[in-house]
CHARMM-style PDB file with segment names, atoms N, HN, CA, C and O in Angstrom:
ATOM      1  N   MET     1      19.908  -4.104   3.752  1.00  0.00      PROA
ATOM      2  CA  MET     1      20.762  -5.209   4.111  1.00  0.00      PROA
ATOM      3  C   MET     1      21.524  -4.875   5.393  1.00  0.00      PROA
ATOM      4  O   MET     1      21.837  -5.766   6.182  1.00  0.00      PROA
ATOM      5  N   ALA     2      21.822  -3.584   5.597  1.00  0.00      PROA
ATOM      6  HN  ALA     2      21.568  -2.861   4.956  1.00  0.00      PROA
ATOM      7  CA  ALA     2      22.534  -3.177   6.811  1.00  0.00      PROA
ATOM      8  C   ALA     2      21.691  -3.447   8.048  1.00  0.00      PROA
ATOM      9  O   ALA     2      22.227  -3.532   9.154  1.00  0.00      PROA
ATOM     10  N   GLN     3      20.378  -3.585   7.876  1.00  0.00      PROA
ATOM     11  HN  GLN     3      19.944  -3.516   6.978  1.00  0.00      PROA
ATOM     12  CA  GLN     3      19.493  -3.867   9.002  1.00  0.00      PROA
ATOM     13  C   GLN     3      19.142  -5.347   9.098  1.00  0.00      PROA
ATOM     14  O   GLN     3      18.244  -5.727   9.850  1.00  0.00      PROA
ATOM     15  N   GLY     4      19.840  -6.177   8.345  1.00  0.00      PROA
ATOM     16  HN  GLY     4      20.569  -5.868   7.734  1.00  0.00      PROA
ATOM     17  CA  GLY     4      19.656  -7.610   8.450  1.00  0.00      PROA
ATOM     18  C   GLY     4      18.728  -8.247   7.428  1.00  0.00      PROA
ATOM     19  O   GLY     4      18.456  -9.445   7.510  1.00  0.00      PROA
ATOM     20  N   PHE     5      18.235  -7.473   6.465  1.00  0.00      PROA
ATOM     21  HN  PHE     5      18.455  -6.500   6.398  1.00  0.00      PROA
ATOM     22  CA  PHE     5      17.394  -8.051   5.416  1.00  0.00      PROA
ATOM     23  C   PHE     5      18.247  -8.927   4.505  1.00  0.00      PROA
ATOM     24  O   PHE     5      19.376  -8.566   4.174  1.00  0.00      PROA
ATOM     25  N   PRO     6      17.713 -10.073   4.099  1.00  0.00      PROA
ATOM     26  CA  PRO     6      18.422 -10.881   3.107  1.00  0.00      PROA
ATOM     27  C   PRO     6      18.543 -10.112   1.788  1.00  0.00      PROA
ATOM     28  O   PRO     6      17.695  -9.276   1.474  1.00  0.00      PROA
ATOM     29  N   VAL     7      19.580 -10.391   1.032  1.00  0.00      PROA
ATOM     30  HN  VAL     7      20.269 -11.070   1.287  1.00  0.00      PROA
ATOM     31  CA  VAL     7      19.814  -9.719  -0.242  1.00  0.00      PROA
ATOM     32  C   VAL     7      18.599  -9.843  -1.157  1.00  0.00      PROA
ATOM     33  O   VAL     7      18.216  -8.871  -1.810  1.00  0.00      PROA
ATOM     34  N   GLU     8      17.990 -11.024  -1.212  1.00  0.00      PROA
ATOM     35  HN  GLU     8      18.301 -11.813  -0.683  1.00  0.00      PROA
ATOM     36  CA  GLU     8      16.845 -11.240  -2.090  1.00  0.00      PROA
ATOM     37  C   GLU     8      15.684 -10.314  -1.720  1.00  0.00      PROA
ATOM     38  O   GLU     8      15.023  -9.767  -2.603  1.00  0.00      PROA
ATOM     39  N   ASP     9      15.434 -10.135  -0.425  1.00  0.00      PROA
ATOM     40  HN  ASP     9      15.971 -10.578   0.292  1.00  0.00      PROA
ATOM     41  CA  ASP     9      14.350  -9.251   0.012  1.00  0.00      PROA
ATOM     42  C   ASP     9      14.662  -7.798  -0.320  1.00  0.00      PROA
ATOM     43  O   ASP     9      13.782  -7.060  -0.763  1.00  0.00      PROA
ATOM     44  N   ALA    10      15.896  -7.389  -0.113  1.00  0.00      PROA
ATOM     45  HN  ALA    10      16.611  -7.989   0.246  1.00  0.00      PROA
ATOM     46  CA  ALA    10      16.294  -6.017  -0.429  1.00  0.00      PROA
ATOM     47  C   ALA    10      16.152  -5.741  -1.922  1.00  0.00      PROA
ATOM     48  O   ALA    10      15.698  -4.663  -2.306  1.00  0.00      PROA
ATOM     49  N   GLU    11      16.530  -6.691  -2.763  1.00  0.00      PROA
ATOM     50  HN  GLU    11      16.899  -7.566  -2.451  1.00  0.00      PROA
ATOM     51  CA  GLU    11      16.396  -6.531  -4.209  1.00  0.00      PROA
ATOM     52  C   GLU    11      14.924  -6.442  -4.609  1.00  0.00      PROA
ATOM     53  O   GLU    11      14.554  -5.631  -5.458  1.00  0.00      PROA
ATOM     54  N   TYR    12      14.090  -7.274  -3.996  1.00  0.00      PROA
ATOM     55  HN  TYR    12      14.391  -7.932  -3.306  1.00  0.00      PROA
ATOM     56  CA  TYR    12      12.654  -7.237  -4.290  1.00  0.00      PROA
ATOM     57  C   TYR    12      12.081  -5.866  -3.951  1.00  0.00      PROA
ATOM     58  O   TYR    12      11.349  -5.287  -4.754  1.00  0.00      PROA
ATOM     59  N   LEU    13      12.403  -5.342  -2.775  1.00  0.00      PROA
ATOM     60  HN  LEU    13      12.998  -5.812  -2.123  1.00  0.00      PROA
ATOM     61  CA  LEU    13      11.909  -4.024  -2.374  1.00  0.00      PROA
ATOM     62  C   LEU    13      12.413  -2.931  -3.312  1.00  0.00      PROA
ATOM     63  O   LEU    13      11.659  -2.027  -3.671  1.00  0.00      PROA
ATOM     64  N   ARG    14      13.682  -3.008  -3.711  1.00  0.00      PROA
ATOM     65  HN  ARG    14      14.294  -3.743  -3.420  1.00  0.00      PROA
ATOM     66  CA  ARG    14      14.227  -2.018  -4.634  1.00  0.00      PROA
ATOM     67  C   ARG    14      13.467  -2.045  -5.953  1.00  0.00      PROA
ATOM     68  O   ARG    14      13.112  -0.995  -6.489  1.00  0.00      PROA
ATOM     69  N   GLU    15      13.217  -3.240  -6.477  1.00  0.00      PROA
ATOM     70  HN  GLU    15      13.506  -4.092  -6.041  1.00  0.00      PROA
ATOM     71  CA  GLU    15      12.480  -3.368  -7.732  1.00  0.00      PROA
ATOM     72  C   GLU    15      11.053  -2.830  -7.592  1.00  0.00      PROA
ATOM     73  O   GLU    15      10.544  -2.161  -8.491  1.00  0.00      PROA
ATOM     74  N   MET    16      10.414  -3.127  -6.455  1.00  0.00      PROA
ATOM     75  HN  MET    16      10.828  -3.670  -5.724  1.00  0.00      PROA
ATOM     76  CA  MET    16       9.056  -2.643  -6.224  1.00  0.00      PROA
ATOM     77  C   MET    16       9.030  -1.108  -6.212  1.00  0.00      PROA
ATOM     78  O   MET    16       8.178  -0.495  -6.854  1.00  0.00      PROA
ATOM     79  N   PHE    17       9.961  -0.496  -5.484  1.00  0.00      PROA
ATOM     80  HN  PHE    17      10.653  -0.995  -4.962  1.00  0.00      PROA
ATOM     81  CA  PHE    17       9.988   0.957  -5.418  1.00  0.00      PROA
ATOM     82  C   PHE    17      10.384   1.575  -6.754  1.00  0.00      PROA
ATOM     83  O   PHE    17       9.910   2.662  -7.083  1.00  0.00      PROA
ATOM     84  N   ASP    18      11.226   0.926  -7.522  1.00  0.00      PROA
ATOM     85  HN  ASP    18      11.612   0.043  -7.255  1.00  0.00      PROA
ATOM     86  CA  ASP    18      11.555   1.413  -8.864  1.00  0.00      PROA
ATOM     87  C   ASP    18      10.305   1.454  -9.744  1.00  0.00      PROA
ATOM     88  O   ASP    18      10.088   2.418 -10.478  1.00  0.00      PROA
ATOM     89  N   LEU    19       9.485   0.403  -9.665  1.00  0.00      PROA
ATOM     90  HN  LEU    19       9.661  -0.380  -9.068  1.00  0.00      PROA
ATOM     91  CA  LEU    19       8.241   0.363 -10.444  1.00  0.00      PROA
ATOM     92  C   LEU    19       7.283   1.470 -10.008  1.00  0.00      PROA
ATOM     93  O   LEU    19       6.660   2.123 -10.844  1.00  0.00      PROA
ATOM     94  N   MET    20       7.170   1.676  -8.705  1.00  0.00      PROA
ATOM     95  HN  MET    20       7.676   1.146  -8.025  1.00  0.00      PROA
ATOM     96  CA  MET    20       6.300   2.750  -8.205  1.00  0.00      PROA
ATOM     97  C   MET    20       6.794   4.114  -8.679  1.00  0.00      PROA
ATOM     98  O   MET    20       6.008   4.948  -9.129  1.00  0.00      PROA
ATOM     99  N   ARG    21       8.097   4.328  -8.573  1.00  0.00      PROA
ATOM    100  HN  ARG    21       8.735   3.650  -8.208  1.00  0.00      PROA
ATOM    101  CA  ARG    21       8.691   5.601  -8.983  1.00  0.00      PROA
ATOM    102  C   ARG    21       8.467   5.858 -10.472  1.00  0.00      PROA
ATOM    103  O   ARG    21       8.298   7.003 -10.894  1.00  0.00      PROA
ATOM    104  N   ALA    22       8.468   4.797 -11.256  1.00  0.00      PROA
ATOM    105  HN  ALA    22       8.606   3.867 -10.914  1.00  0.00      PROA
ATOM    106  CA  ALA    22       8.283   4.919 -12.701  1.00  0.00      PROA
ATOM    107  C   ALA    22       6.809   5.102 -13.078  1.00  0.00      PROA
ATOM    108  O   ALA    22       6.493   5.340 -14.244  1.00  0.00      PROA
ATOM    109  N   GLY    23       5.904   4.993 -12.093  1.00  0.00      PROA
ATOM    110  HN  GLY    23       6.161   4.801 -11.146  1.00  0.00      PROA
ATOM    111  CA  GLY    23       4.491   5.185 -12.365  1.00  0.00      PROA
ATOM    112  C   GLY    23       3.742   3.933 -12.763  1.00  0.00      PROA
ATOM    113  O   GLY    23       2.590   4.012 -13.190  1.00  0.00      PROA
ATOM    114  N   ALA    24       4.373   2.776 -12.633  1.00  0.00      PROA
ATOM    115  HN  ALA    24       5.309   2.711 -12.286  1.00  0.00      PROA
ATOM    116  CA  ALA    24       3.740   1.528 -13.064  1.00  0.00      PROA
ATOM    117  C   ALA    24       2.527   1.165 -12.220  1.00  0.00      PROA
ATOM    118  O   ALA    24       1.695   0.370 -12.656  1.00  0.00      PROA
ATOM    119  N   THR    25       2.408   1.728 -11.029  1.00  0.00      PROA
ATOM    120  HN  THR    25       3.084   2.374 -10.675  1.00  0.00      PROA
ATOM    121  CA  THR    25       1.273   1.407 -10.164  1.00  0.00      PROA
ATOM    122  C   THR    25       0.286   2.566 -10.060  1.00  0.00      PROA
ATOM    123  O   THR    25      -0.571   2.563  -9.176  1.00  0.00      PROA
ATOM    124  N   ALA    26       0.390   3.552 -10.940  1.00  0.00      PROA
ATOM    125  HN  ALA    26       1.087   3.555 -11.658  1.00  0.00      PROA
ATOM    126  CA  ALA    26      -0.434   4.749 -10.851  1.00  0.00      PROA
ATOM    127  C   ALA    26      -1.815   4.584 -11.470  1.00  0.00      PROA
ATOM    128  O   ALA    26      -2.695   5.411 -11.233  1.00  0.00      PROA
ATOM    129  N   GLU    27      -2.020   3.551 -12.245  1.00  0.00      PROA
ATOM    130  HN  GLU    27      -1.305   2.879 -12.438  1.00  0.00      PROA
ATOM    131  CA  GLU    27      -3.306   3.366 -12.924  1.00  0.00      PROA
ATOM    132  C   GLU    27      -4.398   3.001 -11.923  1.00  0.00      PROA
ATOM    133  O   GLU    27      -4.197   2.153 -11.054  1.00  0.00      PROA
ATOM    134  N   VAL    28      -5.542   3.641 -12.052  1.00  0.00      PROA
ATOM    135  HN  VAL    28      -5.706   4.330 -12.758  1.00  0.00      PROA
ATOM    136  CA  VAL    28      -6.689   3.333 -11.209  1.00  0.00      PROA
ATOM    137  C   VAL    28      -7.351   2.069 -11.750  1.00  0.00      PROA
ATOM    138  O   VAL    28      -7.591   1.941 -12.951  1.00  0.00      PROA
ATOM    139  N   THR    29      -7.642   1.142 -10.844  1.00  0.00      PROA
ATOM    140  HN  THR    29      -7.447   1.246  -9.869  1.00  0.00      PROA
ATOM    141  CA  THR    29      -8.291  -0.112 -11.242  1.00  0.00      PROA
ATOM    142  C   THR    29      -9.529  -0.342 -10.381  1.00  0.00      PROA
ATOM    143  O   THR    29      -9.820   0.446  -9.480  1.00  0.00      PROA
ATOM    144  N   ASP    30     -10.246  -1.405 -10.655  1.00  0.00      PROA
ATOM    145  HN  ASP    30     -10.010  -2.045 -11.386  1.00  0.00      PROA
ATOM    146  CA  ASP    30     -11.411  -1.769  -9.858  1.00  0.00      PROA
ATOM    147  C   ASP    30     -11.080  -2.870  -8.851  1.00  0.00      PROA
ATOM    148  O   ASP    30     -11.981  -3.558  -8.372  1.00  0.00      PROA
ATOM    149  N   ALA    31      -9.815  -3.041  -8.531  1.00  0.00      PROA
ATOM    150  HN  ALA    31      -9.083  -2.482  -8.920  1.00  0.00      PROA
ATOM    151  CA  ALA    31      -9.378  -4.143  -7.671  1.00  0.00      PROA
ATOM    152  C   ALA    31     -10.005  -4.100  -6.284  1.00  0.00      PROA
ATOM    153  O   ALA    31     -10.419  -5.139  -5.770  1.00  0.00      PROA
ATOM    154  N   VAL    32     -10.085  -2.930  -5.667  1.00  0.00      PROA
ATOM    155  HN  VAL    32      -9.748  -2.085  -6.084  1.00  0.00      PROA
ATOM    156  CA  VAL    32     -10.679  -2.849  -4.319  1.00  0.00      PROA
ATOM    157  C   VAL    32     -12.119  -3.333  -4.365  1.00  0.00      PROA
ATOM    158  O   VAL    32     -12.542  -4.121  -3.518  1.00  0.00      PROA
ATOM    159  N   HSD    33     -12.859  -2.872  -5.335  1.00  0.00      PROA
ATOM    160  HN  HSD    33     -12.515  -2.232  -6.023  1.00  0.00      PROA
ATOM    161  CA  HSD    33     -14.258  -3.281  -5.439  1.00  0.00      PROA
ATOM    162  C   HSD    33     -14.376  -4.778  -5.697  1.00  0.00      PROA
ATOM    163  O   HSD    33     -15.222  -5.444  -5.101  1.00  0.00      PROA
ATOM    164  N   ARG    34     -13.547  -5.304  -6.567  1.00  0.00      PROA
ATOM    165  HN  ARG    34     -12.860  -4.763  -7.051  1.00  0.00      PROA
ATOM    166  CA  ARG    34     -13.597  -6.739  -6.876  1.00  0.00      PROA
ATOM    167  C   ARG    34     -13.220  -7.583  -5.666  1.00  0.00      PROA
ATOM    168  O   ARG    34     -13.858  -8.603  -5.405  1.00  0.00      PROA
ATOM    169  N   VAL    35     -12.194  -7.175  -4.925  1.00  0.00      PROA
ATOM    170  HN  VAL    35     -11.676  -6.347  -5.137  1.00  0.00      PROA
ATOM    171  CA  VAL    35     -11.709  -7.974  -3.803  1.00  0.00      PROA
ATOM    172  C   VAL    35     -12.565  -7.792  -2.555  1.00  0.00      PROA
ATOM    173  O   VAL    35     -12.901  -8.771  -1.889  1.00  0.00      PROA
ATOM    174  N   LEU    36     -12.920  -6.553  -2.232  1.00  0.00      PROA
ATOM    175  HN  LEU    36     -12.646  -5.758  -2.773  1.00  0.00      PROA
ATOM    176  CA  LEU    36     -13.634  -6.284  -0.989  1.00  0.00      PROA
ATOM    177  C   LEU    36     -15.140  -6.136  -1.154  1.00  0.00      PROA
ATOM    178  O   LEU    36     -15.882  -6.153  -0.171  1.00  0.00      PROA
ATOM    179  N   GLY    37     -15.592  -5.989  -2.398  1.00  0.00      PROA
ATOM    180  HN  GLY    37     -14.990  -5.975  -3.197  1.00  0.00      PROA
ATOM    181  CA  GLY    37     -17.014  -5.856  -2.644  1.00  0.00      PROA
ATOM    182  C   GLY    37     -17.576  -4.500  -2.250  1.00  0.00      PROA
ATOM    183  O   GLY    37     -18.780  -4.362  -2.038  1.00  0.00      PROA
ATOM    184  N   ARG    38     -16.722  -3.513  -2.152  1.00  0.00      PROA
ATOM    185  HN  ARG    38     -15.743  -3.625  -2.325  1.00  0.00      PROA
ATOM    186  CA  ARG    38     -17.165  -2.158  -1.834  1.00  0.00      PROA
ATOM    187  C   ARG    38     -16.310  -1.176  -2.609  1.00  0.00      PROA
ATOM    188  O   ARG    38     -15.204  -1.514  -3.029  1.00  0.00      PROA
ATOM    189  N   PRO    39     -16.807   0.035  -2.805  1.00  0.00      PROA
ATOM    190  CA  PRO    39     -15.990   1.026  -3.502  1.00  0.00      PROA
ATOM    191  C   PRO    39     -14.786   1.432  -2.644  1.00  0.00      PROA
ATOM    192  O   PRO    39     -14.845   1.339  -1.418  1.00  0.00      PROA
ATOM    193  N   PRO    40     -13.718   1.873  -3.263  1.00  0.00      PROA
ATOM    194  CA  PRO    40     -12.546   2.310  -2.489  1.00  0.00      PROA
ATOM    195  C   PRO    40     -12.851   3.601  -1.740  1.00  0.00      PROA
ATOM    196  O   PRO    40     -13.731   4.372  -2.123  1.00  0.00      PROA
ATOM    197  N   ARG    41     -12.091   3.819  -0.654  1.00  0.00      PROA
ATOM    198  HN  ARG    41     -11.376   3.194  -0.343  1.00  0.00      PROA
ATOM    199  CA  ARG    41     -12.192   5.063   0.111  1.00  0.00      PROA
ATOM    200  C   ARG    41     -10.889   5.824  -0.043  1.00  0.00      PROA
ATOM    201  O   ARG    41      -9.826   5.230  -0.222  1.00  0.00      PROA
ATOM    202  N   ASP    42     -10.981   7.131   0.029  1.00  0.00      PROA
ATOM    203  HN  ASP    42     -11.845   7.613   0.175  1.00  0.00      PROA
ATOM    204  CA  ASP    42      -9.745   7.904   0.004  1.00  0.00      PROA
ATOM    205  C   ASP    42      -9.077   7.833   1.385  1.00  0.00      PROA
ATOM    206  O   ASP    42      -9.692   7.397   2.358  1.00  0.00      PROA
ATOM    207  N   PHE    43      -7.830   8.261   1.456  1.00  0.00      PROA
ATOM    208  HN  PHE    43      -7.330   8.616   0.666  1.00  0.00      PROA
ATOM    209  CA  PHE    43      -7.062   8.126   2.687  1.00  0.00      PROA
ATOM    210  C   PHE    43      -7.697   8.913   3.834  1.00  0.00      PROA
ATOM    211  O   PHE    43      -7.719   8.439   4.970  1.00  0.00      PROA
ATOM    212  N   GLU    44      -8.207  10.097   3.548  1.00  0.00      PROA
ATOM    213  HN  GLU    44      -8.189  10.482   2.625  1.00  0.00      PROA
ATOM    214  CA  GLU    44      -8.824  10.914   4.600  1.00  0.00      PROA
ATOM    215  C   GLU    44     -10.016  10.180   5.228  1.00  0.00      PROA
ATOM    216  O   GLU    44     -10.184  10.202   6.447  1.00  0.00      PROA
ATOM    217  N   SER    45     -10.835   9.537   4.403  1.00  0.00      PROA
ATOM    218  HN  SER    45     -10.698   9.520   3.413  1.00  0.00      PROA
ATOM    219  CA  SER    45     -11.971   8.775   4.929  1.00  0.00      PROA
ATOM    220  C   SER    45     -11.500   7.610   5.790  1.00  0.00      PROA
ATOM    221  O   SER    45     -12.068   7.343   6.849  1.00  0.00      PROA
ATOM    222  N   TYR    46     -10.471   6.927   5.336  1.00  0.00      PROA
ATOM    223  HN  TYR    46     -10.009   7.144   4.476  1.00  0.00      PROA
ATOM    224  CA  TYR    46      -9.908   5.813   6.111  1.00  0.00      PROA
ATOM    225  C   TYR    46      -9.435   6.287   7.480  1.00  0.00      PROA
ATOM    226  O   TYR    46      -9.761   5.678   8.499  1.00  0.00      PROA
ATOM    227  N   VAL    47      -8.668   7.373   7.503  1.00  0.00      PROA
ATOM    228  HN  VAL    47      -8.404   7.868   6.675  1.00  0.00      PROA
ATOM    229  CA  VAL    47      -8.121   7.882   8.758  1.00  0.00      PROA
ATOM    230  C   VAL    47      -9.243   8.326   9.694  1.00  0.00      PROA
ATOM    231  O   VAL    47      -9.193   8.057  10.894  1.00  0.00      PROA
ATOM    232  N   THR    48     -10.240   8.995   9.161  1.00  0.00      PROA
ATOM    233  HN  THR    48     -10.281   9.214   8.186  1.00  0.00      PROA
ATOM    234  CA  THR    48     -11.362   9.450   9.976  1.00  0.00      PROA
ATOM    235  C   THR    48     -12.069   8.270  10.635  1.00  0.00      PROA
ATOM    236  O   THR    48     -12.356   8.307  11.832  1.00  0.00      PROA
ATOM    237  N   ARG    49     -12.348   7.233   9.869  1.00  0.00      PROA
ATOM    238  HN  ARG    49     -12.114   7.203   8.897  1.00  0.00      PROA
ATOM    239  CA  ARG    49     -13.020   6.036  10.420  1.00  0.00      PROA
ATOM    240  C   ARG    49     -12.137   5.307  11.415  1.00  0.00      PROA
ATOM    241  O   ARG    49     -12.609   4.874  12.466  1.00  0.00      PROA
ATOM    242  N   ALA    50     -10.861   5.169  11.094  1.00  0.00      PROA
ATOM    243  HN  ALA    50     -10.478   5.521  10.240  1.00  0.00      PROA
ATOM    244  CA  ALA    50      -9.951   4.468  12.002  1.00  0.00      PROA
ATOM    245  C   ALA    50      -9.806   5.209  13.319  1.00  0.00      PROA
ATOM    246  O   ALA    50      -9.801   4.587  14.381  1.00  0.00      PROA
ATOM    247  N   ALA    51      -9.688   6.525  13.266  1.00  0.00      PROA
ATOM    248  HN  ALA    51      -9.693   7.030  12.403  1.00  0.00      PROA
ATOM    249  CA  ALA    51      -9.557   7.334  14.489  1.00  0.00      PROA
ATOM    250  C   ALA    51     -10.822   7.229  15.330  1.00  0.00      PROA
ATOM    251  O   ALA    51     -10.747   7.103  16.552  1.00  0.00      PROA
ATOM    252  N   ALA    52     -11.979   7.279  14.687  1.00  0.00      PROA
ATOM    253  HN  ALA    52     -12.041   7.381  13.694  1.00  0.00      PROA
ATOM    254  CA  ALA    52     -13.250   7.164  15.424  1.00  0.00      PROA
ATOM    255  C   ALA    52     -13.388   5.806  16.092  1.00  0.00      PROA
ATOM    256  O   ALA    52     -14.034   5.680  17.133  1.00  0.00      PROA
ATOM    257  N   ALA    53     -12.778   4.791  15.490  1.00  0.00      PROA
ATOM    258  HN  ALA    53     -12.254   4.893  14.645  1.00  0.00      PROA
ATOM    259  CA  ALA    53     -12.843   3.436  16.061  1.00  0.00      PROA
ATOM    260  C   ALA    53     -11.764   3.212  17.125  1.00  0.00      PROA
ATOM    261  O   ALA    53     -11.689   2.134  17.714  1.00  0.00      PROA
ATOM    262  N   GLY    54     -10.926   4.233  17.373  1.00  0.00      PROA
ATOM    263  HN  GLY    54     -10.987   5.109  16.895  1.00  0.00      PROA
ATOM    264  CA  GLY    54      -9.915   4.122  18.428  1.00  0.00      PROA
ATOM    265  C   GLY    54      -8.605   3.503  17.994  1.00  0.00      PROA
ATOM    266  O   GLY    54      -7.879   2.964  18.829  1.00  0.00      PROA
ATOM    267  N   ALA    55      -8.285   3.563  16.729  1.00  0.00      PROA
ATOM    268  HN  ALA    55      -8.875   4.000  16.051  1.00  0.00      PROA
ATOM    269  CA  ALA    55      -7.078   2.914  16.224  1.00  0.00      PROA
ATOM    270  C   ALA    55      -5.790   3.435  16.858  1.00  0.00      PROA
ATOM    271  O   ALA    55      -4.815   2.688  16.953  1.00  0.00      PROA
ATOM    272  N   TRP    56      -5.759   4.670  17.286  1.00  0.00      PROA
ATOM    273  HN  TRP    56      -6.550   5.276  17.209  1.00  0.00      PROA
ATOM    274  CA  TRP    56      -4.513   5.247  17.802  1.00  0.00      PROA
ATOM    275  C   TRP    56      -4.612   5.656  19.266  1.00  0.00      PROA
ATOM    276  O   TRP    56      -3.936   6.592  19.693  1.00  0.00      PROA
ATOM    277  N   ARG    57      -5.427   4.983  20.022  1.00  0.00      PROA
ATOM    278  HN  ARG    57      -5.976   4.222  19.676  1.00  0.00      PROA
ATOM    279  CA  ARG    57      -5.538   5.293  21.454  1.00  0.00      PROA
ATOM    280  C   ARG    57      -4.538   4.506  22.237  1.00  0.00      PROA
ATOM    281  OT1 ARG    57      -4.476   4.629  23.460  1.00  0.00      PROA
TER     282      ARG     57
END
């Protein structure tokens, strides 16, 4: 809120991070495959592909 976020947005973010901290989002699901039609990639694979494509040039 000190950076100009509305109270409602700050509360939403706090609730989201509370859920993450509590482990509510730790379960592995098939959502990536269902939504994107491909298996998920780990972060290292993502970074390697993004760097090769020039993402940070």
